[in-house]
Amino acid sequence: MKVDVIVGLQWGDEGKGKIVDYLAPGYDMVARFQGGPNAGHTIKFDGKKFVLHIMPSGIFHDNLVNLIGNGVVIDPAILMKEISQLEESGFEVKEKLLISKKAHLILPTHKYIDAATEYSKGKMKIGSTLKGIGPAYMDKTGRNGLRVGDVFFDNFKNRYNHLKEKHMKFLHQFDAIPDFDIAGEERKFFESMEQLKNYNIINAEYYINEFLDSGKKVLAEGAQGTMLDINHGTYPYVTSSSTITAGVSVGLGIPPSKINRVIGIVKAYTTRVGSGPFPTELLGEIGERLRVEGNEYGATTGRNRRCGWIDIPQLKYAIMINGVTDIALTKLDVLNGFEPVKIGMGYKLSDGSETKKLPFDIDNIEVVPVYEDHKGWVEDISKAKTIDDLPPVPQQYIKKLEEELSTPISFVSVGPERSALIVV
Ligand code: GDP
Ligand code: IMO
Ligand code: MG
């Protein structure tokens, strides 16, 4: 058996959680392969709403397991809080959750460093979620990190203290450091690590490969989006992990040859939270309307999401990098009432030339999007169950995107609820 993949094709928050939750019953495992509590994946069903940060989005279904893979960075306090909230809502977690021994831990001082680094950057800040993601991955690649499996060894506390001291020395270099309750955070960290020991902490590479060999089906759930990828995103305004399909291999320990279908999640317009280039951003009234109609406020930090039109060159780039086989188009219902609906077709550079490729120095130069107008629609489409239920104009918008992106759209989401989904 092979692995199917869900990846975000924009700057995150495309609606990955909703699509994973919808597809999960067709799989035996949902596996997160990268990122950490910077993610916020929203799932709505039966009028209830859940936001998951570290927990894979298959957790609401029985008969499948959920794996937090080695590529994920775990804040144990956030994970434990998430688990208790799910249990309070009546969802069994323990039997359905597997955690890789090799997943790295976010220490309290990683969050401290994240805050100090962002603070020191002033206007140049990345807009980090301040969950300690960057510093945790730095210690991973710097070969200093602590992993979940390390907790079972006697020297865990010593290794923790050693790394913490290193962090405290590093923090001395900053002129100003925001307030941080290190003692309180540390207490929560160790309490949560004790609880974590009672969960299924496994050799995930063996588990998942044997799982696949025995004929079971796996859905890999990406966090963030392609434009936030550490290698291929709008660097330095990115996150610190491989958010793309290639990250599935690295973050789960499965060979690339075992990757099958790659479903790219695309919002019917574009949003970005945090700093960095965003060519089709709408700074005026239309952007504000998209934010309100689309409820575009961060699921993790509550920040306003920046909003703009869909960007074809950006999406073509993401499809190329990820090997996308088909697309799930989300939030089409939000475009209801916008006239026209604009589509970014290319970029005009300051020398007057036009390009359909993302420039290397996109964060330093002015790029003016070249738009094509598409007719808008005013009909409520949120009750549509099939493509034929959609009025002709939104159908034309879908067709236009398929043509421009040379990729089929297999799902169209028309509302936040699990049931508001058209399978094409
Ligand atoms: P993720 O990080 O990619 O999982 O996405 P988020 O959960 O951060 O953000 C997506 C938001 O849009 C959430 O509030 C979802 O409930 C909501 N959502 C998802 N699909 C749709 C849709 O088709 N229509 C509308 N109106 N909202 C949607
Ligand atoms: P999901 O999985 C949207 C953004 C942050 C910031 C940058 C770096 O819900 O789509 P970090 O905390 O990783 O150091 O922040 O990346 N970012 C996200 N934006 N959705 C996310 O996750 C994000 N995770 C991080 O806003 O600009
Ligand atoms: Mg999100």
CSV table of C-alpha atoms and ligand atoms in Angstrom, one decimal:
chain,number,residue,atom,x,y,z
A,1,MET,CA,0.0,0.0,0.0
A,2,LYS,CA,1.0,3.6,-0.6
A,3,VAL,CA,0.7,6.9,1.2
A,4,ASP,CA,-1.7,9.7,0.1
A,5,VAL,CA,-0.7,13.2,1.0
A,6,ILE,CA,-2.5,16.4,2.0
A,7,VAL,CA,-0.4,19.5,1.5
A,8,GLY,CA,-1.3,23.2,1.7
A,9,LEU,CA,-0.5,25.0,-1.6
A,10,GLN,CA,-0.5,28.6,-0.3
A,11,TRP,CA,0.6,30.2,3.0
A,12,GLY,CA,-1.2,27.8,5.3
A,13,ASP,CA,-4.8,27.8,6.6
A,14,GLU,CA,-6.2,26.5,3.3
A,15,GLY,CA,-8.6,24.2,5.1
A,16,LYS,CA,-6.3,21.1,5.4
A,17,GLY,CA,-7.9,20.0,8.7
A,18,LYS,CA,-11.4,19.9,7.3
A,19,ILE,CA,-10.3,17.8,4.3
A,20,VAL,CA,-8.2,15.4,6.3
A,21,ASP,CA,-11.2,14.9,8.7
A,22,TYR,CA,-13.5,14.3,5.8
A,23,LEU,CA,-11.1,11.8,4.1
A,24,ALA,CA,-9.9,10.0,7.2
A,25,PRO,CA,-12.5,7.2,7.3
A,26,GLY,CA,-11.1,5.9,4.1
A,27,TYR,CA,-7.7,5.3,5.7
A,28,ASP,CA,-6.2,3.2,8.5
A,29,MET,CA,-3.9,6.0,9.7
A,30,VAL,CA,-3.5,9.7,9.6
A,31,ALA,CA,0.1,10.9,10.1
A,32,ARG,CA,1.4,14.4,10.8
A,33,PHE,CA,4.9,14.6,9.3
A,34,GLN,CA,6.2,18.1,10.2
A,35,GLY,CA,5.5,21.3,12.0
A,36,GLY,CA,4.2,21.6,15.5
A,37,PRO,CA,1.8,23.7,17.5
A,38,ASN,CA,2.2,26.6,15.1
A,39,ALA,CA,-0.5,24.8,13.1
A,40,GLY,CA,-4.2,25.3,13.8
A,41,HIS,CA,-6.4,22.9,11.9
A,42,THR,CA,-10.1,23.6,12.3
A,43,ILE,CA,-12.7,20.8,12.1
A,44,LYS,CA,-16.5,21.4,12.4
A,45,PHE,CA,-19.2,18.8,12.6
A,46,ASP,CA,-22.6,18.5,14.2
A,47,GLY,CA,-22.4,22.2,15.1
A,48,LYS,CA,-19.2,21.6,17.2
A,49,LYS,CA,-15.8,23.2,16.4
A,50,PHE,CA,-12.4,21.9,17.3
A,51,VAL,CA,-8.9,23.4,16.6
A,52,LEU,CA,-6.1,20.9,16.5
A,53,HIS,CA,-2.4,22.0,16.9
A,54,ILE,CA,-0.3,18.9,17.2
A,55,MET,CA,-3.0,16.1,17.1
A,56,PRO,CA,-3.6,14.7,13.6
A,57,SER,CA,-7.0,15.5,12.2
A,58,GLY,CA,-8.2,11.9,12.0
A,59,ILE,CA,-8.8,11.8,15.8
A,60,PHE,CA,-12.6,12.2,15.5
A,61,HIS,CA,-13.0,8.8,13.8
A,62,ASP,CA,-12.8,5.3,15.2
A,63,ASN,CA,-11.1,2.4,13.4
A,64,LEU,CA,-8.0,4.4,12.6
A,65,VAL,CA,-4.8,5.4,14.3
A,66,ASN,CA,-3.2,8.8,14.4
A,67,LEU,CA,0.6,9.2,14.3
A,68,ILE,CA,2.7,12.1,15.3
A,69,GLY,CA,5.8,11.4,13.1
A,70,ASN,CA,9.5,12.1,13.7
A,71,GLY,CA,9.4,15.3,11.7
A,72,VAL,CA,7.0,17.0,14.1
A,73,VAL,CA,8.2,19.1,17.0
A,74,ILE,CA,6.1,18.6,20.1
A,75,ASP,CA,5.4,20.9,23.0
A,76,PRO,CA,4.3,18.4,25.6
A,77,ALA,CA,2.2,20.9,27.5
A,78,ILE,CA,0.2,21.8,24.4
A,79,LEU,CA,-0.3,18.2,23.4
A,80,MET,CA,-1.5,17.2,26.9
A,81,LYS,CA,-4.0,20.1,26.9
A,82,GLU,CA,-5.2,19.1,23.5
A,83,ILE,CA,-5.7,15.6,24.6
A,84,SER,CA,-7.6,16.5,27.8
A,85,GLN,CA,-9.9,18.9,25.8
A,86,LEU,CA,-10.7,16.1,23.3
A,87,GLU,CA,-11.4,13.6,26.2
A,88,GLU,CA,-13.6,16.2,27.9
A,89,SER,CA,-15.6,16.4,24.7
A,90,GLY,CA,-16.0,12.6,24.7
A,91,PHE,CA,-13.4,11.5,22.2
A,92,GLU,CA,-11.1,8.6,23.2
A,93,VAL,CA,-7.5,9.5,22.3
A,94,LYS,CA,-5.1,7.2,24.1
A,95,GLU,CA,-5.7,4.0,22.1
A,96,LYS,CA,-5.8,5.9,18.8
A,97,LEU,CA,-2.6,8.0,19.2
A,98,LEU,CA,0.9,7.0,18.3
A,99,ILE,CA,4.0,9.2,18.9
A,100,SER,CA,7.3,8.7,17.3
A,101,LYS,CA,10.3,8.3,19.7
A,102,LYS,CA,12.2,10.5,17.3
A,103,ALA,CA,9.9,13.6,17.3
A,104,HIS,CA,11.8,16.5,18.8
A,105,LEU,CA,10.7,18.3,21.9
A,106,ILE,CA,10.0,22.0,22.2
A,107,LEU,CA,11.6,23.2,25.5
A,108,PRO,CA,10.3,26.2,27.4
A,109,THR,CA,13.5,28.1,26.5
A,110,HIS,CA,12.8,27.5,22.8
A,111,LYS,CA,9.7,29.6,23.2
A,112,TYR,CA,11.8,32.2,25.1
A,113,ILE,CA,14.3,32.3,22.3
A,114,ASP,CA,11.6,32.6,19.7
A,115,ALA,CA,10.1,35.6,21.5
A,116,ALA,CA,13.5,37.3,22.0
A,117,THR,CA,14.5,36.7,18.4
A,118,GLU,CA,11.3,38.2,17.0
A,119,TYR,CA,11.4,41.1,19.4
A,120,SER,CA,15.0,41.9,18.4
A,121,LYS,CA,14.1,41.9,14.7
A,122,GLY,CA,11.6,44.8,15.1
A,123,LYS,CA,10.0,45.6,11.8
A,124,MET,CA,11.8,42.7,10.1
A,125,LYS,CA,10.1,40.1,12.3
A,126,ILE,CA,8.8,36.9,10.7
A,127,GLY,CA,5.5,37.1,12.5
A,128,SER,CA,6.3,33.8,14.2
A,129,THR,CA,3.5,32.1,16.2
A,130,LEU,CA,6.0,32.2,19.1
A,131,LYS,CA,5.5,28.5,19.8
A,132,GLY,CA,9.3,27.8,19.8
A,133,ILE,CA,9.2,26.2,16.3
A,134,GLY,CA,12.3,27.8,14.8
A,135,PRO,CA,14.6,27.4,17.8
A,136,ALA,CA,13.5,23.7,18.3
A,137,TYR,CA,14.3,22.9,14.6
A,138,MET,CA,17.6,24.8,15.0
A,139,ASP,CA,18.6,22.5,17.9
A,140,LYS,CA,17.5,19.5,15.9
A,141,THR,CA,19.7,20.4,12.9
A,142,GLY,CA,22.4,21.6,15.2
A,143,ARG,CA,22.3,18.2,16.8
A,144,ASN,CA,21.6,19.4,20.3
A,145,GLY,CA,17.9,18.6,20.5
A,146,LEU,CA,16.0,16.3,22.9
A,147,ARG,CA,13.6,13.7,21.5
A,148,VAL,CA,10.5,12.2,22.9
A,149,GLY,CA,12.2,8.8,23.4
A,150,ASP,CA,15.0,10.4,25.4
A,151,VAL,CA,12.5,10.8,28.3
A,152,PHE,CA,12.9,7.1,29.2
A,153,PHE,CA,16.7,7.5,30.0
A,154,ASP,CA,18.0,8.5,33.4
A,155,ASN,CA,20.1,11.4,32.0
A,156,PHE,CA,17.0,13.2,30.5
A,157,LYS,CA,17.0,15.9,33.2
A,158,ASN,CA,20.7,16.4,32.9
A,159,ARG,CA,20.5,16.8,29.2
A,160,TYR,CA,17.6,19.1,29.6
A,161,ASN,CA,19.5,21.3,32.1
A,162,HIS,CA,22.6,21.3,29.8
A,163,LEU,CA,20.5,22.6,26.8
A,164,LYS,CA,18.6,25.1,29.0
A,165,GLU,CA,21.9,26.6,30.2
A,166,LYS,CA,23.1,26.9,26.6
A,167,HIS,CA,19.9,28.7,25.8
A,168,MET,CA,20.2,31.0,28.8
A,169,LYS,CA,23.7,32.0,27.7
A,170,PHE,CA,22.4,32.6,24.1
A,171,LEU,CA,19.6,34.8,25.5
A,172,HIS,CA,22.1,37.1,27.1
A,173,GLN,CA,23.1,38.5,23.8
A,174,PHE,CA,19.7,40.2,23.4
A,175,ASP,CA,19.5,43.9,24.5
A,176,ALA,CA,15.9,43.5,25.5
A,177,ILE,CA,14.0,40.3,26.3
A,178,PRO,CA,10.2,40.0,26.7
A,179,ASP,CA,8.9,38.7,30.0
A,180,PHE,CA,8.8,35.0,30.3
A,181,ASP,CA,7.7,32.8,33.2
A,182,ILE,CA,10.4,30.2,32.9
A,183,ALA,CA,9.7,28.5,36.2
A,184,GLY,CA,6.0,28.1,35.5
A,185,GLU,CA,6.7,26.8,31.9
A,186,GLU,CA,9.3,24.4,33.2
A,187,ARG,CA,6.9,22.9,35.7
A,188,LYS,CA,4.2,22.4,33.0
A,189,PHE,CA,6.9,20.8,30.8
A,190,PHE,CA,8.0,18.2,33.2
A,191,GLU,CA,4.5,17.4,34.4
A,192,SER,CA,3.4,16.9,30.8
A,193,MET,CA,6.5,14.8,30.0
A,194,GLU,CA,5.5,12.5,32.9
A,195,GLN,CA,2.0,12.1,31.4
A,196,LEU,CA,3.4,11.6,27.9
A,197,LYS,CA,5.3,8.5,29.1
A,198,ASN,CA,1.9,6.7,29.4
A,199,TYR,CA,1.1,7.1,25.7
A,200,ASN,CA,2.1,4.8,22.8
A,201,ILE,CA,5.6,6.0,22.0
A,202,ILE,CA,6.9,3.9,19.2
A,203,ASN,CA,9.6,3.3,16.6
A,204,ALA,CA,7.5,5.0,14.0
A,205,GLU,CA,9.6,4.2,10.9
A,206,TYR,CA,9.2,0.4,11.5
A,207,TYR,CA,5.6,0.8,12.5
A,208,ILE,CA,4.5,2.7,9.4
A,209,ASN,CA,6.4,0.7,6.9
A,210,GLU,CA,5.2,-2.6,8.3
A,211,PHE,CA,1.7,-1.1,8.4
A,212,LEU,CA,1.9,-0.3,4.7
A,213,ASP,CA,3.3,-3.7,3.9
A,214,SER,CA,0.4,-5.3,5.6
A,215,GLY,CA,-2.0,-3.6,3.2
A,216,LYS,CA,-3.1,-0.7,5.4
A,217,LYS,CA,-3.7,2.8,4.0
A,218,VAL,CA,-2.1,6.0,5.3
A,219,LEU,CA,-3.0,9.6,4.8
A,220,ALA,CA,-0.1,12.1,5.6
A,221,GLU,CA,-1.4,15.4,6.9
A,222,GLY,CA,0.8,18.5,6.1
A,223,ALA,CA,0.8,21.6,8.3
A,224,GLN,CA,1.5,25.2,7.1
A,225,GLY,CA,1.8,25.6,3.3
A,226,THR,CA,4.2,25.4,0.4
A,227,MET,CA,5.1,29.1,0.5
A,228,LEU,CA,6.1,28.6,4.2
A,229,ASP,CA,8.5,25.8,3.3
A,230,ILE,CA,12.0,26.2,4.7
A,231,ASN,CA,13.6,25.4,1.3
A,232,HIS,CA,11.1,26.5,-1.2
A,233,GLY,CA,9.0,29.2,0.4
A,234,THR,CA,9.3,33.0,0.6
A,235,TYR,CA,12.5,32.8,2.7
A,236,PRO,CA,13.2,34.1,5.3
A,237,TYR,CA,9.5,34.6,5.9
A,238,VAL,CA,8.8,30.9,6.3
A,239,THR,CA,8.6,28.3,9.0
A,240,SER,CA,11.4,25.9,9.8
A,241,SER,CA,10.2,22.6,8.4
A,242,SER,CA,9.7,20.9,5.0
A,243,THR,CA,6.0,21.5,4.5
A,244,ILE,CA,6.0,19.9,1.0
A,245,THR,CA,5.4,16.4,-0.2
A,246,ALA,CA,9.1,15.6,0.1
A,247,GLY,CA,8.7,16.3,3.8
A,248,VAL,CA,6.5,13.2,4.1
A,249,SER,CA,9.4,10.9,3.4
A,250,VAL,CA,11.7,12.7,5.7
A,251,GLY,CA,9.2,13.2,8.4
A,252,LEU,CA,7.7,9.7,8.5
A,253,GLY,CA,10.6,7.5,7.3
A,254,ILE,CA,8.9,6.2,4.2
A,255,PRO,CA,10.6,6.0,0.8
A,256,PRO,CA,9.4,8.5,-1.9
A,257,SER,CA,8.4,5.6,-4.1
A,258,LYS,CA,5.6,4.9,-1.6
A,259,ILE,CA,3.9,8.2,-2.2
A,260,ASN,CA,0.8,7.9,-4.3
A,261,ARG,CA,-1.8,10.6,-4.5
A,262,VAL,CA,-1.0,14.2,-3.5
A,263,ILE,CA,-4.0,16.3,-2.8
A,264,GLY,CA,-3.1,20.0,-2.8
A,265,ILE,CA,-5.5,22.2,-0.7
A,266,VAL,CA,-6.2,25.6,-2.3
A,267,LYS,CA,-8.3,28.4,-0.9
A,268,ALA,CA,-10.5,30.0,-3.6
A,269,TYR,CA,-8.6,33.2,-2.7
A,270,THR,CA,-5.3,33.7,-0.8
A,271,THR,CA,-4.5,34.5,2.8
A,272,ARG,CA,-1.3,34.9,4.8
A,273,VAL,CA,-0.7,35.4,8.5
A,274,GLY,CA,2.6,36.9,9.6
A,275,SER,CA,5.1,39.0,7.6
A,276,GLY,CA,6.5,38.5,4.1
A,277,PRO,CA,5.7,39.0,0.4
A,278,PHE,CA,2.2,38.5,-0.8
A,279,PRO,CA,1.8,39.7,-4.4
A,280,THR,CA,-2.0,39.6,-4.7
A,281,GLU,CA,-2.7,41.1,-1.2
A,282,LEU,CA,-5.7,43.4,-1.0
A,283,LEU,CA,-5.0,46.2,1.5
A,284,GLY,CA,-8.2,48.1,1.1
A,285,GLU,CA,-11.9,47.5,1.5
A,286,ILE,CA,-12.1,44.3,-0.6
A,287,GLY,CA,-9.4,42.6,1.5
A,288,GLU,CA,-11.3,43.6,4.6
A,289,ARG,CA,-14.4,42.1,3.2
A,290,LEU,CA,-12.7,38.8,2.4
A,291,ARG,CA,-11.4,38.7,6.0
A,292,VAL,CA,-14.9,39.2,7.4
A,293,GLU,CA,-16.8,37.0,5.0
A,294,GLY,CA,-14.1,34.3,5.3
A,295,ASN,CA,-13.7,34.6,9.0
A,296,GLU,CA,-9.9,35.0,8.4
A,297,TYR,CA,-8.5,35.2,11.8
A,298,GLY,CA,-5.7,32.9,12.9
A,299,ALA,CA,-6.7,29.6,14.5
A,300,THR,CA,-3.6,29.5,16.6
A,301,THR,CA,-2.9,33.2,17.4
A,302,GLY,CA,-6.1,35.0,16.6
A,303,ARG,CA,-4.2,37.4,14.4
A,304,ASN,CA,-5.9,39.0,11.3
A,305,ARG,CA,-5.1,37.0,8.2
A,306,ARG,CA,-4.0,39.1,5.3
A,307,CYS,CA,-6.3,38.5,2.3
A,308,GLY,CA,-6.0,38.7,-1.5
A,309,TRP,CA,-7.0,37.2,-4.8
A,310,ILE,CA,-5.9,33.7,-6.0
A,311,ASP,CA,-2.4,33.7,-7.6
A,312,ILE,CA,-1.9,31.4,-10.5
A,313,PRO,CA,1.9,31.6,-10.8
A,314,GLN,CA,2.2,30.9,-7.1
A,315,LEU,CA,-0.1,27.9,-7.3
A,316,LYS,CA,1.7,26.5,-10.4
A,317,TYR,CA,4.9,26.7,-8.5
A,318,ALA,CA,3.4,24.9,-5.5
A,319,ILE,CA,1.9,22.2,-7.8
A,320,MET,CA,5.3,21.7,-9.4
A,321,ILE,CA,7.2,21.4,-6.1
A,322,ASN,CA,4.7,19.0,-4.6
A,323,GLY,CA,3.8,16.8,-7.5
A,324,VAL,CA,0.1,17.5,-6.9
A,325,THR,CA,-2.2,15.0,-8.5
A,326,ASP,CA,-5.4,16.8,-7.7
A,327,ILE,CA,-6.8,19.7,-5.8
A,328,ALA,CA,-9.3,20.4,-3.1
A,329,LEU,CA,-10.7,23.9,-3.6
A,330,THR,CA,-11.9,25.4,-0.3
A,331,LYS,CA,-14.0,28.4,0.8
A,332,LEU,CA,-15.6,28.9,-2.6
A,333,ASP,CA,-18.7,30.0,-0.7
A,334,VAL,CA,-16.8,33.0,0.6
A,335,LEU,CA,-16.5,34.6,-2.9
A,336,ASN,CA,-20.3,34.9,-3.0
A,337,GLY,CA,-21.1,38.6,-3.8
A,338,PHE,CA,-17.7,39.7,-5.0
A,339,GLU,CA,-17.8,41.4,-8.5
A,340,PRO,CA,-15.5,40.8,-10.3
A,341,VAL,CA,-13.5,37.9,-8.8
A,342,LYS,CA,-10.0,38.6,-9.9
A,343,ILE,CA,-7.4,36.0,-10.8
A,344,GLY,CA,-3.7,36.8,-10.6
A,345,MET,CA,-2.2,35.6,-13.9
A,346,GLY,CA,1.4,36.9,-13.7
A,347,TYR,CA,3.6,39.6,-12.2
A,348,LYS,CA,4.8,42.9,-13.7
A,349,LEU,CA,8.3,43.9,-12.6
A,350,SER,CA,9.6,47.4,-12.1
A,351,ASP,CA,11.5,47.3,-15.5
A,352,GLY,CA,8.1,46.8,-17.2
A,353,SER,CA,8.6,43.1,-18.0
A,354,GLU,CA,6.1,40.5,-17.1
A,355,THR,CA,6.8,37.0,-15.6
A,356,LYS,CA,4.8,34.0,-14.6
A,357,LYS,CA,7.5,32.8,-12.3
A,358,LEU,CA,8.1,33.8,-8.7
A,359,PRO,CA,11.2,36.0,-8.6
A,360,PHE,CA,14.0,35.0,-6.2
A,361,ASP,CA,14.0,38.4,-4.5
A,362,ILE,CA,10.3,38.6,-4.2
A,363,ASP,CA,10.6,40.0,-0.6
A,364,ASN,CA,12.7,43.0,-1.8
A,365,ILE,CA,11.2,44.0,-5.1
A,366,GLU,CA,7.9,45.4,-6.1
A,367,VAL,CA,5.8,43.0,-8.1
A,368,VAL,CA,2.5,44.1,-9.4
A,369,PRO,CA,0.1,41.3,-10.2
A,370,VAL,CA,-1.5,41.2,-13.7
A,371,TYR,CA,-5.2,40.3,-13.2
A,372,GLU,CA,-7.8,38.8,-15.3
A,373,ASP,CA,-11.4,39.5,-14.2
A,374,HIS,CA,-13.8,36.7,-13.7
A,375,LYS,CA,-17.5,37.3,-13.3
A,376,GLY,CA,-18.8,37.1,-9.8
A,377,TRP,CA,-22.0,35.4,-8.5
A,378,VAL,CA,-24.6,36.2,-5.8
A,379,GLU,CA,-26.3,32.9,-5.3
A,380,ASP,CA,-25.7,31.1,-2.0
A,381,ILE,CA,-23.8,28.0,-2.9
A,382,SER,CA,-23.2,26.6,0.7
A,383,LYS,CA,-26.0,24.0,0.3
A,384,ALA,CA,-24.7,22.6,-3.0
A,385,LYS,CA,-24.1,18.8,-2.8
A,386,THR,CA,-22.9,18.2,-6.4
A,387,ILE,CA,-21.2,20.2,-9.0
A,388,ASP,CA,-24.4,20.4,-10.9
A,389,ASP,CA,-26.0,22.1,-7.9
A,390,LEU,CA,-23.6,25.0,-8.4
A,391,PRO,CA,-24.8,27.9,-10.6
A,392,PRO,CA,-22.9,28.2,-14.0
A,393,VAL,CA,-20.6,31.1,-12.9
A,394,PRO,CA,-18.9,29.3,-9.9
A,395,GLN,CA,-18.7,26.3,-12.1
A,396,GLN,CA,-16.8,28.4,-14.7
A,397,TYR,CA,-14.5,29.7,-12.0
A,398,ILE,CA,-13.6,26.1,-11.1
A,399,LYS,CA,-13.1,25.2,-14.8
A,400,LYS,CA,-10.9,28.2,-15.3
A,401,LEU,CA,-8.7,27.3,-12.4
A,402,GLU,CA,-8.4,23.7,-13.6
A,403,GLU,CA,-7.3,24.9,-17.0
A,404,GLU,CA,-4.8,27.4,-15.7
A,405,LEU,CA,-3.3,25.0,-13.2
A,406,SER,CA,-3.5,21.9,-15.6
A,407,THR,CA,-4.7,19.9,-12.5
A,408,PRO,CA,-8.1,18.4,-11.8
A,409,ILE,CA,-10.2,19.7,-8.9
A,410,SER,CA,-11.6,16.7,-7.1
A,411,PHE,CA,-13.2,18.4,-4.1
A,412,VAL,CA,-15.0,21.7,-3.7
A,413,SER,CA,-15.6,22.9,-0.1
A,414,VAL,CA,-18.6,25.3,0.3
A,415,GLY,CA,-18.7,25.8,4.1
A,416,PRO,CA,-16.8,25.0,7.3
A,417,GLU,CA,-18.9,22.0,8.3
A,418,ARG,CA,-17.7,18.4,7.4
A,419,SER,CA,-20.8,17.9,5.3
A,420,ALA,CA,-20.3,21.1,3.2
A,421,LEU,CA,-18.2,19.3,0.6
A,422,ILE,CA,-18.7,18.4,-3.1
A,423,VAL,CA,-16.9,15.4,-4.3
A,424,VAL,CA,-16.4,16.1,-8.0
B,1,GDP,P1,-5.9,24.6,8.1
B,1,GDP,O1,-4.8,25.2,8.9
B,1,GDP,O2,-5.4,24.5,6.6
B,1,GDP,O3,-6.5,23.4,8.6
B,1,GDP,O4,-7.0,25.7,8.0
B,1,GDP,P2,-7.6,26.5,9.3
B,1,GDP,O5,-8.4,25.7,10.1
B,1,GDP,O6,-6.5,27.3,10.0
B,1,GDP,O7,-8.4,27.6,8.5
B,1,GDP,C1,-9.5,27.3,7.7
B,1,GDP,C2,-10.8,28.0,8.2
B,1,GDP,O8,-11.7,28.0,7.2
B,1,GDP,C3,-11.4,27.3,9.4
B,1,GDP,O9,-12.0,28.3,10.2
B,1,GDP,C4,-12.4,26.4,8.8
B,1,GDP,O10,-13.5,26.1,9.6
B,1,GDP,C5,-12.9,27.2,7.6
B,1,GDP,N1,-13.3,26.5,6.4
B,1,GDP,C6,-12.8,25.4,5.9
B,1,GDP,N2,-13.4,25.1,4.7
B,1,GDP,C7,-14.3,26.1,4.5
B,1,GDP,C8,-15.2,26.4,3.4
B,1,GDP,O11,-15.3,25.7,2.4
B,1,GDP,N3,-16.0,27.5,3.6
B,1,GDP,C9,-15.9,28.3,4.7
B,1,GDP,N4,-16.7,29.3,4.7
B,1,GDP,N5,-15.1,28.0,5.7
B,1,GDP,C10,-14.2,27.0,5.6
B,2,IMO,P1,-1.5,25.7,9.5
B,2,IMO,O1,-1.0,24.3,9.6
B,2,IMO,C1,-0.6,29.9,8.6
B,2,IMO,C2,3.4,31.3,9.8
B,2,IMO,C3,3.5,32.3,10.9
B,2,IMO,C4,4.8,33.1,10.5
B,2,IMO,C5,5.6,32.0,9.9
B,2,IMO,C6,6.7,31.4,10.9
B,2,IMO,O2,-2.6,26.1,10.4
B,2,IMO,O3,-1.8,26.1,8.1
B,2,IMO,P2,6.6,29.8,13.0
B,2,IMO,O4,5.7,29.9,14.3
B,2,IMO,O5,6.4,28.6,12.2
B,2,IMO,O6,8.0,30.2,13.3
B,2,IMO,O7,6.0,31.0,12.1
B,2,IMO,O8,4.8,30.9,9.5
B,2,IMO,N1,2.7,30.0,10.1
B,2,IMO,C7,1.5,29.8,9.7
B,2,IMO,N2,0.6,30.5,8.9
B,2,IMO,N3,-0.9,28.6,9.0
B,2,IMO,C8,0.0,27.9,9.7
B,2,IMO,O9,-0.3,26.6,10.0
B,2,IMO,C9,1.2,28.4,10.1
B,2,IMO,N4,2.3,28.0,10.9
B,2,IMO,C10,3.2,29.0,10.9
B,2,IMO,O10,2.4,33.1,11.0
B,2,IMO,O11,4.4,33.9,9.5
B,3,MG,MG,-4.5,26.8,10.3
